CSV table of C-alpha atoms and ligand atoms in Angstrom, one decimal:
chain,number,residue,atom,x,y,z
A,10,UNK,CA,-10.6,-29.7,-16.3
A,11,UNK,CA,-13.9,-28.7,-14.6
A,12,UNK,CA,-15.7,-25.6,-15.9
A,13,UNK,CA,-16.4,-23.2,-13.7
A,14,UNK,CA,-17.3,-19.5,-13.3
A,15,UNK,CA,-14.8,-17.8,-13.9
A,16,UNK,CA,-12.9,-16.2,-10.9
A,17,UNK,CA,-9.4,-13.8,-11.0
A,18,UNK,CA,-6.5,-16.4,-11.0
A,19,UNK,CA,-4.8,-14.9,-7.3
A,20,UNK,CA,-8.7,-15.1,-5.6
A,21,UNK,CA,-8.3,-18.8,-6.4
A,22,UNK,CA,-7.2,-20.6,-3.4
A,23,UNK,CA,-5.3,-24.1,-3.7
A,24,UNK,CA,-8.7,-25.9,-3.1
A,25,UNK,CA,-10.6,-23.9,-5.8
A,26,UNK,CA,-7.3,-24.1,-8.2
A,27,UNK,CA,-7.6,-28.1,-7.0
A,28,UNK,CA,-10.9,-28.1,-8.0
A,29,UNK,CA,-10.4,-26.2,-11.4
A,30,UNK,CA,-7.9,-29.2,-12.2
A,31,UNK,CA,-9.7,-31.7,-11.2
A,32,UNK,CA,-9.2,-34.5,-13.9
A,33,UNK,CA,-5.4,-33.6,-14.4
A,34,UNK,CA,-2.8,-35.3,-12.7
A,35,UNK,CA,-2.2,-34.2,-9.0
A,36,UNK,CA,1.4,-32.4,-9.4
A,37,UNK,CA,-0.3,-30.0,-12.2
A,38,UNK,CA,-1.6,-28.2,-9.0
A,39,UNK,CA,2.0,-27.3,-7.6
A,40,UNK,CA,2.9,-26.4,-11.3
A,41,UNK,CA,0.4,-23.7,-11.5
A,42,UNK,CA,0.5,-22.5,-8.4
A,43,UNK,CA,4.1,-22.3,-8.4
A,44,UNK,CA,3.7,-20.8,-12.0
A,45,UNK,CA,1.4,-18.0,-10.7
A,46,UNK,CA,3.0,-17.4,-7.4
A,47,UNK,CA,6.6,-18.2,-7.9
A,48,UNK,CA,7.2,-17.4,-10.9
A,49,UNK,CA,4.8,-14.8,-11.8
A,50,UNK,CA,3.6,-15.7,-15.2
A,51,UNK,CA,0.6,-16.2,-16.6
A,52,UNK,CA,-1.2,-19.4,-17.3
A,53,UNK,CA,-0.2,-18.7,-21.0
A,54,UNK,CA,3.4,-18.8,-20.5
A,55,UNK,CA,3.3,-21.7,-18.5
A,56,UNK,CA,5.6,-24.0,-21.1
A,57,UNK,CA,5.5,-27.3,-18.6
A,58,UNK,CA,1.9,-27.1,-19.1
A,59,UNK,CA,-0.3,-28.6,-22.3
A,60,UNK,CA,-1.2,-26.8,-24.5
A,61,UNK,CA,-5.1,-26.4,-24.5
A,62,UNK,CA,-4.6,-26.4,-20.4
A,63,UNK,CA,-3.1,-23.3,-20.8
A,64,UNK,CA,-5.5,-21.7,-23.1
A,65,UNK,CA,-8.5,-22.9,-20.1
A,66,UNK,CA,-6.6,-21.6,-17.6
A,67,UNK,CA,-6.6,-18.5,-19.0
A,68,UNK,CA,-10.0,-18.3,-19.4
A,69,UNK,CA,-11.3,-19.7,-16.6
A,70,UNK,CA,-8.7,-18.3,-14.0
A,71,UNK,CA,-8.5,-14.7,-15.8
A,72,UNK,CA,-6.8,-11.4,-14.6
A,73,UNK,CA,-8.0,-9.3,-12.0
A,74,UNK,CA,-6.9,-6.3,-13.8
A,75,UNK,CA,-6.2,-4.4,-17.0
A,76,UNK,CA,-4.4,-1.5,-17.4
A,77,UNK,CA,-6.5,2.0,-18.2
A,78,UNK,CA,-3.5,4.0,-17.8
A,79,UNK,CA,0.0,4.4,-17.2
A,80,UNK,CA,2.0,7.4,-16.4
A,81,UNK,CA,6.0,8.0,-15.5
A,82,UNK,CA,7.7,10.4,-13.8
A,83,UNK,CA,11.1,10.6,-12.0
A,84,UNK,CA,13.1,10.1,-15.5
A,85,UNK,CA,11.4,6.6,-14.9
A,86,UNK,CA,11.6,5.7,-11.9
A,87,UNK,CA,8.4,6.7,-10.8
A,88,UNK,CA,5.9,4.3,-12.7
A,89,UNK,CA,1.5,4.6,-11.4
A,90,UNK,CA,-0.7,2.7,-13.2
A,91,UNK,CA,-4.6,3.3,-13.2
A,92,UNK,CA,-6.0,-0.5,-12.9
A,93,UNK,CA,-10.0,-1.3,-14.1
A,94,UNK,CA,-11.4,-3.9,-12.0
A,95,UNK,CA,-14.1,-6.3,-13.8
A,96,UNK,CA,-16.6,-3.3,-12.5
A,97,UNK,CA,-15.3,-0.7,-13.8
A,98,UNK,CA,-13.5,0.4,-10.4
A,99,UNK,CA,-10.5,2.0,-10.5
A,100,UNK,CA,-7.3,1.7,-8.2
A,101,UNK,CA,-4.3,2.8,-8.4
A,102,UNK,CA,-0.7,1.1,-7.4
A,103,UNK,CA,2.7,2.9,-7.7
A,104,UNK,CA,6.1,1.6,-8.3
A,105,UNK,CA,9.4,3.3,-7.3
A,106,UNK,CA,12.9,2.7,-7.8
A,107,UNK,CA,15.4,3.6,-5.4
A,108,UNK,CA,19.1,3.3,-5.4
A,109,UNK,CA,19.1,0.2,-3.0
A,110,UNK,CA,15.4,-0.8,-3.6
A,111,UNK,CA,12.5,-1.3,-5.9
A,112,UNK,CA,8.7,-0.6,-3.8
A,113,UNK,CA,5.5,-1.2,-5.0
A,114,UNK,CA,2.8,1.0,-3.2
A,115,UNK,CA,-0.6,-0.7,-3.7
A,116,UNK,CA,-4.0,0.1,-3.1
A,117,UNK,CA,-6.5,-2.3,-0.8
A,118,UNK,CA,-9.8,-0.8,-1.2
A,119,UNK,CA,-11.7,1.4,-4.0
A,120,UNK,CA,-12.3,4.5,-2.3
A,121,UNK,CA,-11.8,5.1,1.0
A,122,UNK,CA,-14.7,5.3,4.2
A,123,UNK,CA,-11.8,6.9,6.8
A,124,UNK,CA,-13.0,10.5,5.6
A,125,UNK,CA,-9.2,12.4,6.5
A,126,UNK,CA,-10.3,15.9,4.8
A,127,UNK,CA,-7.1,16.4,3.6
A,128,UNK,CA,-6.7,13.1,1.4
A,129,UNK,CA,-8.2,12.9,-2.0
A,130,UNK,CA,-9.5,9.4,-1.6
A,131,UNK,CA,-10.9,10.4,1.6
A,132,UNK,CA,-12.9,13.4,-0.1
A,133,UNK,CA,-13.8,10.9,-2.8
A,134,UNK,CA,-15.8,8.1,-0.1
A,135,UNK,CA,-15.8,4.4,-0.5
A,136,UNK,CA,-16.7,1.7,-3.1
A,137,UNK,CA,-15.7,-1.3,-2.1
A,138,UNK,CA,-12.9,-3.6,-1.1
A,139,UNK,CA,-10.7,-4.9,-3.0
A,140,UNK,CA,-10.4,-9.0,-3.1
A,141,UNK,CA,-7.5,-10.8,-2.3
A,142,UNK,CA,-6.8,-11.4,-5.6
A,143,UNK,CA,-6.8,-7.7,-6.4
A,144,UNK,CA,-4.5,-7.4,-3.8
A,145,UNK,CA,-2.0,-10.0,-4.9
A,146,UNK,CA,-2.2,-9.2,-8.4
A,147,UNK,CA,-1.2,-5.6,-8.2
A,148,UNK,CA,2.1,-6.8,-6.7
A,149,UNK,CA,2.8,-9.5,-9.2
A,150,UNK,CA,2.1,-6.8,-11.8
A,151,UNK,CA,4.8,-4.3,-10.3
A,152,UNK,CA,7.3,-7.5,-10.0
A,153,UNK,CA,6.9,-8.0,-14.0
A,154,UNK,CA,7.4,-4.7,-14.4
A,155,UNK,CA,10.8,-4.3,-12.3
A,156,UNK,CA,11.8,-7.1,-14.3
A,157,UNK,CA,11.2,-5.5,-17.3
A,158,UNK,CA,13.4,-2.8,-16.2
A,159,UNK,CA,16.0,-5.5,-14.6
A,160,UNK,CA,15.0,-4.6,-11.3
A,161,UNK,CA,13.9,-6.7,-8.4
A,162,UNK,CA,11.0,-6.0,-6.5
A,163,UNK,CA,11.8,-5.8,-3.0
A,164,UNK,CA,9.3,-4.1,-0.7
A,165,UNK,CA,5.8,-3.8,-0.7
A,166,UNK,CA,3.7,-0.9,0.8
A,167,UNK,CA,-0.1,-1.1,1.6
A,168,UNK,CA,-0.6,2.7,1.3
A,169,UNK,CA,-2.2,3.2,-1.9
A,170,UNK,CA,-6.2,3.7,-1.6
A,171,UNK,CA,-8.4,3.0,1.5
A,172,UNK,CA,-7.8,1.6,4.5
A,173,UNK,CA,-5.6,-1.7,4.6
A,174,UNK,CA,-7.0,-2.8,8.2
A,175,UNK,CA,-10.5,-1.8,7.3
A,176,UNK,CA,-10.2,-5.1,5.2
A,177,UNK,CA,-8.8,-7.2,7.0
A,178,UNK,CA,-9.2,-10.5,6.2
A,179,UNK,CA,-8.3,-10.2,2.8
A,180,UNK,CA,-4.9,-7.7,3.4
A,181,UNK,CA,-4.2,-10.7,5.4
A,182,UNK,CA,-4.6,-13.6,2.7
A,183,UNK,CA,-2.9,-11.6,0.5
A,184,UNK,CA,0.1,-10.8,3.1
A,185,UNK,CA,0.5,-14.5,3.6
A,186,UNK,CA,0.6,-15.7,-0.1
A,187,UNK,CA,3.2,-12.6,-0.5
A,188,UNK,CA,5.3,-13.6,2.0
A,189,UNK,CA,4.8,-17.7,1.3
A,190,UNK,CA,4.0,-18.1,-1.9
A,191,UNK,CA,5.6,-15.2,-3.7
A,192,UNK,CA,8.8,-15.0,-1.7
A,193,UNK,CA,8.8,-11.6,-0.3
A,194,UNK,CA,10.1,-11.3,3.7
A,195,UNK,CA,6.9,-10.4,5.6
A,196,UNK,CA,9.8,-8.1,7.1
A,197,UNK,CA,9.5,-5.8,3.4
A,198,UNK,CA,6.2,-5.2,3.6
A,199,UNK,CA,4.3,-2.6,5.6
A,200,UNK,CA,0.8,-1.7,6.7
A,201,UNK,CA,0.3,1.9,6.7
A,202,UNK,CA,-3.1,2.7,8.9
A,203,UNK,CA,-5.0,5.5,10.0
A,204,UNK,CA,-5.3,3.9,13.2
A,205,UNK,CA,-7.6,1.2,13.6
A,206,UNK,CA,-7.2,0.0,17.0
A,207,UNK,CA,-8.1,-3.6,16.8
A,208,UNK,CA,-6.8,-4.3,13.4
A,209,UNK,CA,-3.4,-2.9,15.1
A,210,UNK,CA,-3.9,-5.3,18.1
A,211,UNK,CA,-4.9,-8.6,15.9
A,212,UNK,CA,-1.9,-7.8,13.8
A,213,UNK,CA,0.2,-8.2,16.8
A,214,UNK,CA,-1.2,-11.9,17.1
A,215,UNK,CA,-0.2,-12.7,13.1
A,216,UNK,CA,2.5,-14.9,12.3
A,217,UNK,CA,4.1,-12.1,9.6
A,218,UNK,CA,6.0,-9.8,11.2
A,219,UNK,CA,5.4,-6.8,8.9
A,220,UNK,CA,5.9,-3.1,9.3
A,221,UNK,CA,3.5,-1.1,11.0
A,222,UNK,CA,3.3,2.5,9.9
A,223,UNK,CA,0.9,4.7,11.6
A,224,UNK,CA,-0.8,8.1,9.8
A,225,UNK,CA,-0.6,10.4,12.7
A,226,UNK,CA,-0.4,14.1,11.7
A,227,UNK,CA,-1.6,15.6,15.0
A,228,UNK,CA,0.0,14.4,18.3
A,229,UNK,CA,-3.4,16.0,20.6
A,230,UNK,CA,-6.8,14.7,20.1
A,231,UNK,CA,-8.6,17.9,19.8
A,232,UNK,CA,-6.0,18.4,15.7
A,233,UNK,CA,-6.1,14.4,15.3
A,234,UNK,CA,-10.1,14.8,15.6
A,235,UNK,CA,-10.2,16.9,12.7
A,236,UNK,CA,-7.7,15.9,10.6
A,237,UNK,CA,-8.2,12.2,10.8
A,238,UNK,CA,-12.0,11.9,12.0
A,239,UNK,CA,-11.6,7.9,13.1
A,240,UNK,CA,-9.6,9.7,15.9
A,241,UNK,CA,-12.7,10.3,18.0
A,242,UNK,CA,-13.3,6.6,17.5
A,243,UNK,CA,-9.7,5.3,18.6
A,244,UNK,CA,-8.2,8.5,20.6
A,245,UNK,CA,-4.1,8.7,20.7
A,246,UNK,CA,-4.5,7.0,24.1
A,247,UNK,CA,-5.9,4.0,22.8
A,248,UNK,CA,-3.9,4.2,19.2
A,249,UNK,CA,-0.2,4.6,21.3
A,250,UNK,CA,-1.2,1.6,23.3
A,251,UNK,CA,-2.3,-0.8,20.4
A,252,UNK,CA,1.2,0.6,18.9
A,253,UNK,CA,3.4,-0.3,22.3
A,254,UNK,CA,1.8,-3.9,21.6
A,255,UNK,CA,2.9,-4.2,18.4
A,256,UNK,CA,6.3,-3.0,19.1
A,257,UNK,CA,6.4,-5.4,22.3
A,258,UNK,CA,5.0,-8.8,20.1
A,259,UNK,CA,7.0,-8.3,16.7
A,260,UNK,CA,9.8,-6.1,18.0
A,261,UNK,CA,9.7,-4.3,14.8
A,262,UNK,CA,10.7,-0.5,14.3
A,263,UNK,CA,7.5,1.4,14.3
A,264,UNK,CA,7.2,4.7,11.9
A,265,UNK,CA,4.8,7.4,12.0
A,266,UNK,CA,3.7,9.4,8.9
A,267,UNK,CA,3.2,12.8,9.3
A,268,UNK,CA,1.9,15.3,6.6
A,269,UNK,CA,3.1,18.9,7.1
A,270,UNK,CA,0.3,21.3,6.7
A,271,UNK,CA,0.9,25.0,6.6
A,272,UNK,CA,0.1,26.2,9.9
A,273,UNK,CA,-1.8,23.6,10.9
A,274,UNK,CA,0.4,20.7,12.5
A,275,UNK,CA,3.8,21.9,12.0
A,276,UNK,CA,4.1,24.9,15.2
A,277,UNK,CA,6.9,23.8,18.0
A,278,UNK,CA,4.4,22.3,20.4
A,279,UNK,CA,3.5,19.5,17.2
A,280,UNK,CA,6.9,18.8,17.3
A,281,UNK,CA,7.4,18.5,21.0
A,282,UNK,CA,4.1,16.6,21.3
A,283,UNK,CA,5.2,14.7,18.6
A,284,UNK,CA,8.7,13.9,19.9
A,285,UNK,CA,7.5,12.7,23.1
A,286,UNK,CA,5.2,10.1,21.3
A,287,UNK,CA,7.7,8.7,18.9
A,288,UNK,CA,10.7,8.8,21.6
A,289,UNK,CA,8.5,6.1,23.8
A,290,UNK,CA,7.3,4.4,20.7
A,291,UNK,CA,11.1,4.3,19.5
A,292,UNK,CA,9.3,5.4,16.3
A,293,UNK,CA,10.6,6.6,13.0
A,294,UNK,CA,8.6,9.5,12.0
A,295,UNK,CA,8.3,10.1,8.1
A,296,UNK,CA,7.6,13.6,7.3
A,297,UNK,CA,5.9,15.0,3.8
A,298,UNK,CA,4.9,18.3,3.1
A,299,UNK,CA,1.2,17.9,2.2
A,300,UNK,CA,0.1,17.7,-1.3
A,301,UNK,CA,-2.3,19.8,-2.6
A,302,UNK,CA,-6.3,18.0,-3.3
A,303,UNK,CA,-8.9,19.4,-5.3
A,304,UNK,CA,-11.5,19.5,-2.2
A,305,UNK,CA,-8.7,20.4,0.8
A,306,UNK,CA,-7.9,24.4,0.3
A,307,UNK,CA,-4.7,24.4,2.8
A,308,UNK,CA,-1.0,24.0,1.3
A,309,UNK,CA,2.0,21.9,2.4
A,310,UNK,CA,4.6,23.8,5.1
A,311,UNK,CA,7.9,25.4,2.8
A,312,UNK,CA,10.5,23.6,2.5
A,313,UNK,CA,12.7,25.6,5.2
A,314,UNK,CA,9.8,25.0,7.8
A,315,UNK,CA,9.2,21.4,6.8
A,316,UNK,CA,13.3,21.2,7.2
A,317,UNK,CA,13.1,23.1,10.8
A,318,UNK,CA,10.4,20.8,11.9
A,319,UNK,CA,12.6,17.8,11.6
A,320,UNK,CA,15.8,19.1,13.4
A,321,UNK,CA,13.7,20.3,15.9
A,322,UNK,CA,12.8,16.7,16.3
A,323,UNK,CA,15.9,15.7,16.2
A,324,UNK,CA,16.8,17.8,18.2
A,325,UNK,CA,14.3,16.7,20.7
A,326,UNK,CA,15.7,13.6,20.3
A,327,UNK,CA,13.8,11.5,17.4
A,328,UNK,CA,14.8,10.1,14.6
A,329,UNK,CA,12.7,12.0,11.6
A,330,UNK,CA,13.5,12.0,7.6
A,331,UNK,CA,11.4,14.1,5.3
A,332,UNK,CA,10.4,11.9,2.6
A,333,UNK,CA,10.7,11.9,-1.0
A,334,UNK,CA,8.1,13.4,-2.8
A,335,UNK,CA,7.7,10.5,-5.5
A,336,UNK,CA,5.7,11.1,-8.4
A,337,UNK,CA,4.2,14.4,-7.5
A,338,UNK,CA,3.6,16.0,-11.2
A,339,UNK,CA,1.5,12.5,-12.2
A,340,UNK,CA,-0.5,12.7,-9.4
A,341,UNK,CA,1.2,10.0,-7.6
A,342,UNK,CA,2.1,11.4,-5.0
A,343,UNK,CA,0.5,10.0,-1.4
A,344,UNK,CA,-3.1,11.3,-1.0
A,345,UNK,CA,-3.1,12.2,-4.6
A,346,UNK,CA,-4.0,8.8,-6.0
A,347,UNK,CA,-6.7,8.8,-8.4
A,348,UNK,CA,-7.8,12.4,-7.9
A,349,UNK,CA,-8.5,13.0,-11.2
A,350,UNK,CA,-8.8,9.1,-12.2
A,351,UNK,CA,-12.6,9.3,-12.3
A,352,UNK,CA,-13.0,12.7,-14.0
A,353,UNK,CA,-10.7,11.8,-16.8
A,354,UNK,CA,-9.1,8.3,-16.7
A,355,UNK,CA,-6.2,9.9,-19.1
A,356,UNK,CA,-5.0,6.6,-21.9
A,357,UNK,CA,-1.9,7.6,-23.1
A,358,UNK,CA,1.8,6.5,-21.6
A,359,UNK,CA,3.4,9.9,-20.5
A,360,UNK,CA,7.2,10.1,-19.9
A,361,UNK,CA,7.1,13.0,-17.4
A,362,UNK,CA,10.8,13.9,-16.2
A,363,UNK,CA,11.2,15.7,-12.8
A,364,UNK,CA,14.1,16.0,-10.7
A,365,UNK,CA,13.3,14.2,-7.5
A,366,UNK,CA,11.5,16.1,-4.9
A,367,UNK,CA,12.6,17.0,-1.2
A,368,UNK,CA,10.6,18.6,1.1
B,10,LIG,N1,-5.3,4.6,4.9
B,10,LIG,C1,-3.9,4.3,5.1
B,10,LIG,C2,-3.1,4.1,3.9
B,10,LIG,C3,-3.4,5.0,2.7
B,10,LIG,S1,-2.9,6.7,2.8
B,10,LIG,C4,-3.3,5.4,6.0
B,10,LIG,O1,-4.0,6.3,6.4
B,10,LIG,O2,-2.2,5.2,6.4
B,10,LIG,C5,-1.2,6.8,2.7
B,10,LIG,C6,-0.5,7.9,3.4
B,10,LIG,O3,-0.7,9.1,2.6
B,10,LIG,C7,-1.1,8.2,4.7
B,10,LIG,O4,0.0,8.5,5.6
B,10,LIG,C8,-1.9,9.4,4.5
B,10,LIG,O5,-2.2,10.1,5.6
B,10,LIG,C9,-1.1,10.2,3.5
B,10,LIG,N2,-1.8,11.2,2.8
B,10,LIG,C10,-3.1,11.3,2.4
B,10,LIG,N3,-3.3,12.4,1.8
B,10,LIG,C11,-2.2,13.1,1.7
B,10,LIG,C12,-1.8,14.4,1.2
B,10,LIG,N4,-2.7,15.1,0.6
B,10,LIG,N5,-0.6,14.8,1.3
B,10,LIG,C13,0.4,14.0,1.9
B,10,LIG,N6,0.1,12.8,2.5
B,10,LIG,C14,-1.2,12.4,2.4
């Protein structure tokens, strides 16, 4: 076994795990990959292994993350856990359980450079990206977990912090050992973006055939320029058409996310405007009354209004759910990630019951 510096076990590629073998026989390679990958476990566990292997492995390949905190809500169903990277970053991923399904909503950067006023990792700016391993490891985490609760992880979601397409390259590694190495169909996992034109357009050219999901909020440029600033960068002209690309090379069903603020984006002509984009797009649009940030003073629409906006949709002629509102009293809730993580990372495991949330 070669010593090397130490690098988290999922940034290790085949030829660096290669190289950290060298000097065992070649199948231990498969072994250990297919330890990590397939079966999730860690180097520890990994009874086909010798001994003092393990114990290297370990130390040599170690975890990306450790846990600072871990909260529940949703009589359990609901789980978010704070993660500290070997910096002292923190990130956050989410899992929920559904009736037919068990998602993992993970993070991709630390922080976020996309600015939307209204998001709390937005207000809070960006640190960094997150590695591939980072990436990877958050999802093998949430697969333990569901295990632990006999559950199976099905579906992934890249819409915990930042900007999934911001970081290209490494969403990408990490998509590809998800969908080859782990086992999950590149058709359960989606990439939620604010709209990054190119990363929208390259995606069309990838081998996976994820889901695309698209933060809108505002169907006219003059709203989508101040709500979601990297609008005057990619305009809705330019966004729609990246979108009509994707549709037309992966033929997957598009959805659009759109956060119901009070007065702001929820008036008929949003819903008309918004109609008209999602009816061309063939587009599912998710709707969520906005959650309330520390540095963003406007409230989500009521309940009744958030519930009018969606038949007039439908009316219209578009297909439109409002979304569960998972995890809302841990702060888990989408925009709400980490907004109080670095002003009081909290230690203790909270069971938090709440009836689930509609809009
Ligand atoms: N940057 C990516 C993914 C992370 S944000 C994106 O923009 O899609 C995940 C989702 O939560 C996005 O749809 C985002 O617009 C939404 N969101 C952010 N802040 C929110 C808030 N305060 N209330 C409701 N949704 C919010």
């Amino acid at each position: 076994m070669a010593e090397r510096q130490s690098i988290s076990r999922y940034d290790l590629d085949r030829d660096a795990l290669a190289a950290l073998l060298s000097g065992q026989p070649r199948y231990r390679l498969e072994q250990v990959w297919d330890g990590l990958y397939g079966l999730g476990k860690d180097p520890a566990e990994l009874t086909n292994l010798p001994k003092a292997l393990r114990g290297q492995l370990d130390e040599l390949a170690p975890r990306a993350l450790r846990v600072a905190a871990e909260r529940q809500a949703d009589r359990g169903d609901t789980i978010k856990t704070l993660w500290e990277l070997h910096d002292g970053r923190l990130v956050e991923s989410v899992l929920m359980h559904y009736p037919g399904r068990t998602t993992v909503c993970v993070s991709t950067q630390a922080g976020c450079a996309m600015a939307c006023g209204f998001c709390a990792t937005g207000q809070a700016g960006f640190e960094r990206h997150l590695s591939v391993g980072e990436i990877v490891e958050q999802v093998i985490a949430a697969r333990r977990s569901a295990q632990s609760s006999n559950r199976r992880l099905s579906n992934v979601v890249f819409m915990g912090m930042g900007e999934p397409l911001a970081n290209y390259d490494r969403l990408w590694e990490a998509i590809r050992r998800l969908h080859i190495d782990v086992g999950l169909s590149a058709r359960h996992l989606t990439v939620s973006t604010v709209g990054i034109v190119p990363g929208i357009r390259r995606m069309a050219t990838e081998a996976e055939p994820v889901n695309l999901a698209v933060s809108l909020h505002a169907a006219d440029d003059t709203l989508r320029d101040a709500l979601v600033p990297i609008n005057r960068r990619y305009p809705l002209r330019e966004l729609i058409a990246a979108c009509e690309e994707y549709l037309e090379a992966k033929g997957r069903r598009l959805s659009f996310e759109w956060a119901l603020i009070d007065g702001v984006n929820d008036r008929n002509i949003d819903a008309e405007r918004l109609a008209s984009i999602a009816l061309r797009l063939r587009a599912h649009v998710n709707l969520i009354p906005l959650n309330a940030t520390p540095g963003y003073p406007t409230t989500g629409t009521p309940p009744q209004r958030v519930a009018a906006f969606r038949d007039r949709l439908e009316d219209l002629g578009a297909n439109a759910t409002v979304r569960k509102n998972r995890g809302n009293d841990i702060d888990a809730a989408c925009g709400q990630l980490a907004a109080r993580a670095h002003a009081q990372p909290q230690t203790q495991v909270t069971a938090v019951p709440a009836p689930l949330r509609r809009g």
